[in-house]
Amino acid sequence: MTTEGVSEWRRKNCVMYNEQPLKLGLFGINVGNGCTVSHAETTFEPSWEHNLEIAKRAERMDFEMLVAVGRWRGFGGTTDFNGENLEVFTWGAALAAHTKKIMLFPTSHVPTIHPCLAAKQGATIDHISKGRFGLNIVCGWFTPEMEMFGAKQLEHDERYVRATEWLHVIKRMWKEQDFNHEGKYFKVNQGYCLPKPIHDPFPVLVNAGASPAGRKFSAEHCDFNFITLNSLEFARDMVQEVGTLAAEYKRLCGVMSFGQVICRDTEKEAHDAMAEILEKGDYETATTILNIFGVESGTAPEGFADQQKRLINGWFGYPLIGTPEQVVEQFLEIKKTGLEGMCLSFLDYNEELKYFDDRVMPLMKQAGLRI
Ligand SMILES: Cc1cc2nc3c(=O)[nH]c(=O)nc-3n(C[C@H](O)[C@H](O)[C@H](O)COP(=O)(O)O)c2cc1C
């Protein structure tokens, strides 16, 4: 993405706009089982100590971002997938104090927090981290989770109407003082927020909406759209579509995605590791998630069996499986689609990152994917 039109502050200070050809991040380290719906053996746990170790390792590897999953309850089944999890804003604040370079992206659901509080907490994390706070905005598709907060789930596209107003209030909190707002969903009397975020014009905003309403929300209001990478052709189309749509609003909006890495010395070892994840998969939970997600998101998954495997293996993430050379080949193909970066997940983040650092990062540098 061209950085023309990106604020000077961001160009100088924000790693999301650095020179790295393919940005790298981690997704899901704050939630139980990460992105793998399986009982396959791992040392991963969503504890604070373990998150800190992984975050510091990712930072040493020059990764650009850590994206937390916003989750309020588990999905049941034998894993109670994601059930134990660290709350995202407090997670971001704590990591901000222990890191120096990496961007921290709490993923916040719109219905769970008033925009004045989200703005205030975001500004605070931005100060603790010296401008490294970013916000991943999600509307909430897991109805029992959203209804835990006592309000009825809205119809799909209306959730983006509320999200637009929510973000409008947040941006006003970050830029204005003593303002009033009276909208369809929120009323603010003399909105007040000091300190303002350091990040200029304001913290990086990301949205993972996939439906037409979600893409429009990203293009009109956010800096990056996170897509589920169904295929490379789909990624190419999305980069084109979101970029064109953003240009209509005279804005920039990059596109990124996420993938599950299973990288081993031989292709066989990598595929055996995936086979073990699938063999020990929690199919009951996967079915529950697919059923809810298919109805509640605006983008019903196609091909149930394949989707079920991708869900168990890495929360629908693009499978990056094989030897270090093969994984780098896959990254090269991804880069060609125009995607700006990839957030990665691993069955065992901490252990597998060591291997990724030793074996994959040097090859990525040789291939021109990392500087
Ligand atoms: C990278 C990525 C991260 C996401 N993170 C969360 C999350 O933390 N919590 C959540 O409830 N939904 C999350 N989602 C789901 C999205 O918010 C959204 O529901 C989904 O992409 C479907 O989009 P749609 O509602 O526009 O159809 C994520 C999706 C993606 C692609």
XYZ file of C-alpha atoms and ligand atoms in Angstrom:
402
model
C 0.000 0.000 0.000
C 1.278 3.455 -0.751
C 1.928 5.538 2.345
C 0.892 8.665 0.486
C -1.924 10.130 2.532
C -0.738 8.398 5.709
C -0.021 10.874 8.503
C 3.565 11.882 9.105
C 3.345 10.560 12.658
C 2.306 7.140 11.412
C 4.985 7.056 8.718
C 7.663 7.836 11.276
C 6.432 5.897 14.287
C 3.931 3.217 13.432
C 5.241 -0.215 12.422
C 2.020 -0.912 10.532
C 3.382 1.522 7.929
C 7.032 0.411 8.054
C 9.091 -0.851 5.112
C 8.503 -4.549 5.719
C 7.112 -6.086 2.518
C 4.891 -8.533 4.415
C 3.839 -7.513 7.920
C 3.676 -10.266 10.518
C 1.606 -10.679 13.621
C 0.187 -13.236 16.014
C -3.510 -13.858 16.436
C -5.267 -15.438 19.403
C -2.648 -15.834 22.130
C -5.044 -14.568 24.818
C -7.675 -17.313 24.466
C -7.789 -20.948 25.563
C -6.689 -23.287 22.745
C -5.643 -20.251 20.678
C -7.042 -20.902 17.220
C -6.912 -24.723 17.353
C -10.137 -26.550 18.242
C -8.365 -29.730 19.277
C -6.876 -31.744 22.113
C -3.573 -32.135 20.236
C -0.656 -31.847 22.636
C 0.679 -28.360 23.287
C 2.347 -26.343 26.048
C 0.162 -23.362 25.116
C -2.038 -21.891 27.814
C -3.778 -18.500 27.908
C -2.029 -17.489 31.145
C -0.513 -14.040 31.611
C 3.016 -15.444 32.044
C 2.774 -17.458 28.856
C 1.300 -14.511 26.905
C 4.168 -12.339 28.060
C 6.768 -14.854 26.953
C 5.164 -15.220 23.526
C 4.752 -11.447 23.121
C 8.400 -10.795 23.958
C 9.521 -13.510 21.562
C 7.378 -12.064 18.750
C 8.819 -8.630 19.449
C 12.387 -9.977 19.295
C 11.482 -11.469 15.922
C 10.380 -7.968 14.775
C 6.747 -8.971 14.343
C 4.550 -5.911 13.854
C 1.423 -6.852 15.796
C -0.353 -8.932 18.376
C -4.088 -9.254 17.772
C -6.119 -10.532 20.715
C -9.401 -12.373 20.280
C -12.411 -10.712 21.898
C -14.193 -13.515 23.727
C -16.509 -13.573 26.740
C -17.482 -17.219 27.040
C -16.411 -20.623 25.772
C -18.062 -22.643 23.037
C -18.633 -25.732 25.201
C -17.755 -29.205 23.888
C -14.860 -31.212 25.264
C -12.370 -28.327 24.868
C -14.679 -25.499 25.976
C -12.785 -23.775 23.179
C -11.684 -20.206 24.056
C -13.508 -20.452 27.397
C -10.578 -19.310 29.490
C -9.312 -16.016 28.143
C -7.679 -12.748 29.095
C -9.817 -9.612 28.691
C -8.496 -7.625 25.763
C -8.019 -4.021 27.010
C -6.356 -5.057 30.273
C -4.247 -7.550 28.255
C -3.171 -4.696 25.957
C -2.356 -2.377 28.862
C -0.231 -4.985 30.619
C 1.664 -5.957 27.471
C 2.167 -2.278 26.640
C 4.195 -1.919 29.817
C 6.383 -4.915 28.977
C 7.116 -4.340 25.274
C 8.719 -1.573 23.235
C 7.990 -1.893 19.512
C 5.116 -4.231 18.738
C 1.571 -2.932 18.122
C -1.134 -4.208 20.472
C -4.586 -4.776 19.054
C -7.305 -5.601 21.553
C -10.334 -6.908 19.652
C -13.389 -5.198 21.061
C -17.015 -6.103 20.531
C -19.175 -3.051 19.994
C -22.048 -4.095 22.329
C -19.872 -4.902 25.337
C -18.421 -1.486 26.085
C -19.599 2.105 25.934
C -17.574 4.079 23.358
C -16.498 6.665 25.970
C -14.883 3.910 28.008
C -13.352 2.189 24.961
C -11.867 5.546 23.870
C -10.523 6.263 27.339
C -8.985 2.811 27.769
C -7.525 2.973 24.269
C -5.980 6.394 24.946
C -4.500 5.056 28.187
C -2.946 2.030 26.472
C -1.654 4.379 23.768
C 0.161 6.368 26.441
C 1.536 3.345 28.284
C 2.822 1.981 24.966
C 3.896 5.334 23.483
C 1.561 5.106 20.506
C 1.333 1.344 19.945
C -2.374 0.838 20.623
C -4.619 -0.295 17.788
C -8.232 -1.400 17.889
C -9.791 -4.371 16.119
C -13.523 -3.696 16.014
C -15.991 -6.583 15.845
C -19.770 -6.460 16.022
C -20.366 -9.793 17.789
C -21.736 -12.835 15.977
C -21.798 -15.284 18.911
C -25.279 -14.456 20.184
C -25.118 -16.134 23.660
C -21.939 -14.165 24.288
C -23.472 -10.837 23.294
C -26.746 -11.534 25.105
C -24.779 -12.142 28.320
C -24.708 -8.348 28.469
C -28.479 -8.225 28.671
C -29.368 -6.729 25.304
C -30.965 -8.489 22.344
C -28.697 -9.211 19.391
C -29.369 -6.841 16.477
C -30.032 -7.956 12.913
C -26.713 -8.406 11.036
C -26.352 -5.209 8.996
C -27.815 -3.082 11.782
C -24.819 -4.140 13.906
C -22.606 -2.192 11.518
C -24.920 0.828 11.821
C -24.360 0.719 15.586
C -20.620 0.110 15.086
C -20.425 3.215 12.879
C -21.978 5.358 15.586
C -19.795 3.697 18.271
C -16.641 4.484 16.331
C -17.834 8.006 15.556
C -18.092 8.676 19.314
C -14.661 7.118 19.932
C -13.042 9.302 17.281
C -14.709 12.399 18.748
C -13.423 11.437 22.209
C -9.936 11.208 20.737
C -10.087 14.525 18.852
C -12.614 16.808 20.545
C -13.445 18.006 24.018
C -16.739 18.771 25.756
C -18.880 17.629 22.837
C -22.441 16.377 22.923
C -23.728 13.462 20.926
C -27.247 12.189 20.577
C -27.601 9.310 18.161
C -29.673 6.192 17.648
C -27.638 4.083 20.082
C -25.534 6.410 22.202
C -25.950 9.659 24.066
C -22.922 11.547 25.308
C -23.073 14.616 27.514
C -19.963 16.765 27.278
C -17.641 14.044 26.101
C -14.298 14.497 27.793
C -11.081 12.550 27.291
C -7.637 13.555 28.480
C -4.998 12.616 27.655
C -5.741 12.257 23.952
C -3.971 9.340 22.235
C -0.371 9.996 21.162
C -1.012 8.318 17.824
C -1.889 10.879 15.145
C -4.508 11.183 13.710
C -5.687 8.375 16.005
C -4.844 4.748 16.792
C -4.858 2.274 13.907
C -8.324 0.850 13.368
C -8.930 -2.614 12.044
C -12.129 -4.477 11.269
C -12.651 -8.077 10.333
C -16.020 -7.698 8.648
C -16.427 -9.941 5.627
C -19.987 -9.203 4.491
C -20.724 -6.277 2.137
C -21.755 -4.236 5.199
C -18.535 -5.239 6.967
C -16.300 -4.376 4.031
C -18.010 -1.015 3.618
C -17.478 -0.307 7.322
C -13.768 -1.107 6.953
C -13.341 0.929 3.790
C -15.175 3.945 5.167
C -13.856 4.037 8.724
C -10.857 1.737 9.295
C -7.212 1.462 8.230
C -7.135 -2.273 7.578
C -9.662 -4.950 6.778
C -8.816 -8.417 8.077
C -10.172 -11.078 5.758
C -10.506 -14.806 6.053
C -8.314 -16.058 3.238
C -10.528 -18.592 1.485
C -8.340 -18.630 -1.613
C -5.635 -16.515 -3.241
C -8.095 -15.367 -5.937
C -10.477 -14.245 -3.215
C -7.664 -12.291 -1.534
C -6.811 -10.542 -4.814
C -10.461 -9.599 -5.296
C -10.764 -8.307 -1.733
C -7.618 -6.177 -1.957
C -9.041 -4.652 -5.128
C -12.549 -4.217 -3.813
C -11.696 -2.790 -0.391
C -9.045 -0.479 -1.894
C -11.458 0.834 -4.531
C -14.231 1.301 -2.005
C -11.908 3.167 0.369
C -10.770 5.428 -2.497
C -14.428 6.373 -3.047
C -14.368 7.714 0.516
C -10.995 9.352 -0.241
C -9.298 7.035 2.226
C -6.744 4.232 2.371
C -7.652 0.802 3.671
C -5.174 -2.067 3.454
C -6.108 -5.740 3.624
C -4.506 -8.389 5.824
C -5.341 -11.943 6.738
C -4.440 -14.737 9.123
C -3.133 -18.264 8.840
C -2.212 -21.322 10.885
C 1.416 -22.401 10.577
C 2.471 -26.034 10.815
C 6.091 -26.030 9.735
C 8.409 -29.003 10.162
C 11.661 -30.342 8.664
C 9.793 -32.591 6.246
C 6.474 -32.331 4.470
C 5.417 -35.625 6.032
C 6.073 -34.397 9.569
C 4.045 -31.260 8.914
C 1.110 -33.212 7.496
C 1.314 -35.749 10.324
C 1.100 -32.866 12.815
C -1.996 -31.566 11.058
C -3.483 -35.084 11.003
C -3.022 -35.270 14.765
C -4.775 -31.925 15.257
C -7.698 -33.179 13.173
C -7.749 -36.625 14.777
C -7.929 -35.061 18.240
C -10.316 -32.319 17.082
C -13.320 -31.278 19.150
C -15.914 -31.877 16.425
C -18.855 -31.120 18.694
C -17.596 -27.594 19.292
C -16.627 -27.135 15.661
C -20.174 -28.005 14.622
C -21.632 -25.585 17.183
C -19.384 -22.780 15.932
C -20.083 -23.473 12.268
C -23.820 -23.532 12.863
C -23.825 -20.237 14.766
C -21.269 -18.529 12.541
C -23.091 -19.553 9.361
C -26.303 -17.960 10.562
C -24.969 -14.992 12.483
C -22.242 -13.696 10.208
C -23.210 -12.224 6.872
C -20.972 -14.739 5.149
C -22.195 -18.312 5.517
C -19.330 -20.798 5.126
C -19.486 -23.056 2.099
C -18.406 -26.716 2.066
C -19.093 -27.845 5.627
C -16.485 -30.640 5.877
C -13.646 -28.519 4.533
C -14.646 -25.576 6.679
C -14.825 -27.847 9.709
C -11.217 -28.940 9.115
C -10.046 -25.377 8.646
C -11.853 -24.350 11.781
C -10.324 -27.160 13.869
C -6.881 -26.567 12.437
C -6.774 -22.786 12.849
C -10.068 -20.932 13.167
C -10.612 -20.835 9.355
C -7.090 -19.409 8.955
C -5.142 -20.052 5.758
C -3.168 -23.287 6.201
C 0.569 -22.609 5.953
C 1.771 -26.180 6.084
C 5.007 -27.871 5.034
C 8.760 -27.425 5.184
C 10.287 -23.967 5.805
C 10.839 -23.612 2.031
C 7.245 -24.563 1.270
C 5.856 -22.173 3.865
C 7.912 -19.313 2.414
C 6.623 -20.213 -1.078
C 3.107 -19.874 0.300
C 3.929 -16.494 1.839
C 5.262 -15.368 -1.551
C 1.985 -16.347 -3.218
C 0.077 -14.488 -0.521
C 2.215 -11.399 -0.982
C 1.456 -11.408 -4.724
C -2.257 -10.974 -3.986
C -1.573 -7.537 -2.520
C -2.235 -8.516 1.104
C -0.249 -6.287 3.450
C 0.396 -8.830 6.136
C -0.485 -12.037 7.916
C -1.338 -12.712 11.530
C -0.185 -16.193 12.427
C -1.377 -18.790 14.852
C 0.338 -21.993 15.944
C -0.806 -24.990 17.958
C 2.072 -24.226 20.334
C 2.917 -20.553 19.733
C 5.901 -20.309 22.051
C 7.647 -23.513 20.985
C 6.862 -23.252 17.274
C 7.923 -19.608 17.098
C 11.458 -20.685 18.033
C 11.538 -22.971 14.991
C 9.909 -20.289 12.830
C 12.582 -17.820 13.908
C 15.463 -20.231 13.199
C 14.232 -21.771 9.990
C 11.583 -19.613 8.323
C 12.573 -16.011 9.044
C 15.990 -16.294 7.313
C 14.291 -17.720 4.215
C 11.691 -14.969 4.289
C 14.525 -12.451 4.277
C 16.221 -14.215 1.361
C 12.910 -14.184 -0.509
C 12.509 -10.428 0.055
C 9.440 -10.819 2.254
C 11.211 -9.395 5.292
C 14.013 -6.883 5.513
C -8.877 -11.846 11.696
C -10.254 -11.934 12.301
C -10.400 -11.716 13.656
C -11.644 -11.813 14.264
N -11.734 -11.658 15.602
C -12.931 -11.816 16.217
C -13.003 -11.741 17.623
O -12.005 -11.553 18.303
N -14.219 -11.889 18.209
C -15.355 -12.104 17.472
O -16.407 -12.248 18.067
N -15.305 -12.182 16.128
C -14.120 -12.061 15.488
N -14.053 -12.165 14.124
C -15.296 -12.340 13.342
C -15.680 -11.036 12.634
O -15.950 -10.035 13.556
C -16.899 -11.188 11.726
O -18.001 -11.617 12.452
C -16.679 -12.151 10.618
O -15.469 -11.875 9.943
C -17.848 -12.136 9.641
O -18.027 -10.845 9.107
P -19.461 -10.258 8.837
O -20.141 -10.077 10.148
O -19.230 -8.945 8.142
O -20.159 -11.246 8.012
C -12.807 -12.101 13.492
C -12.663 -12.319 12.121
C -11.400 -12.261 11.518
C -11.295 -12.508 10.036
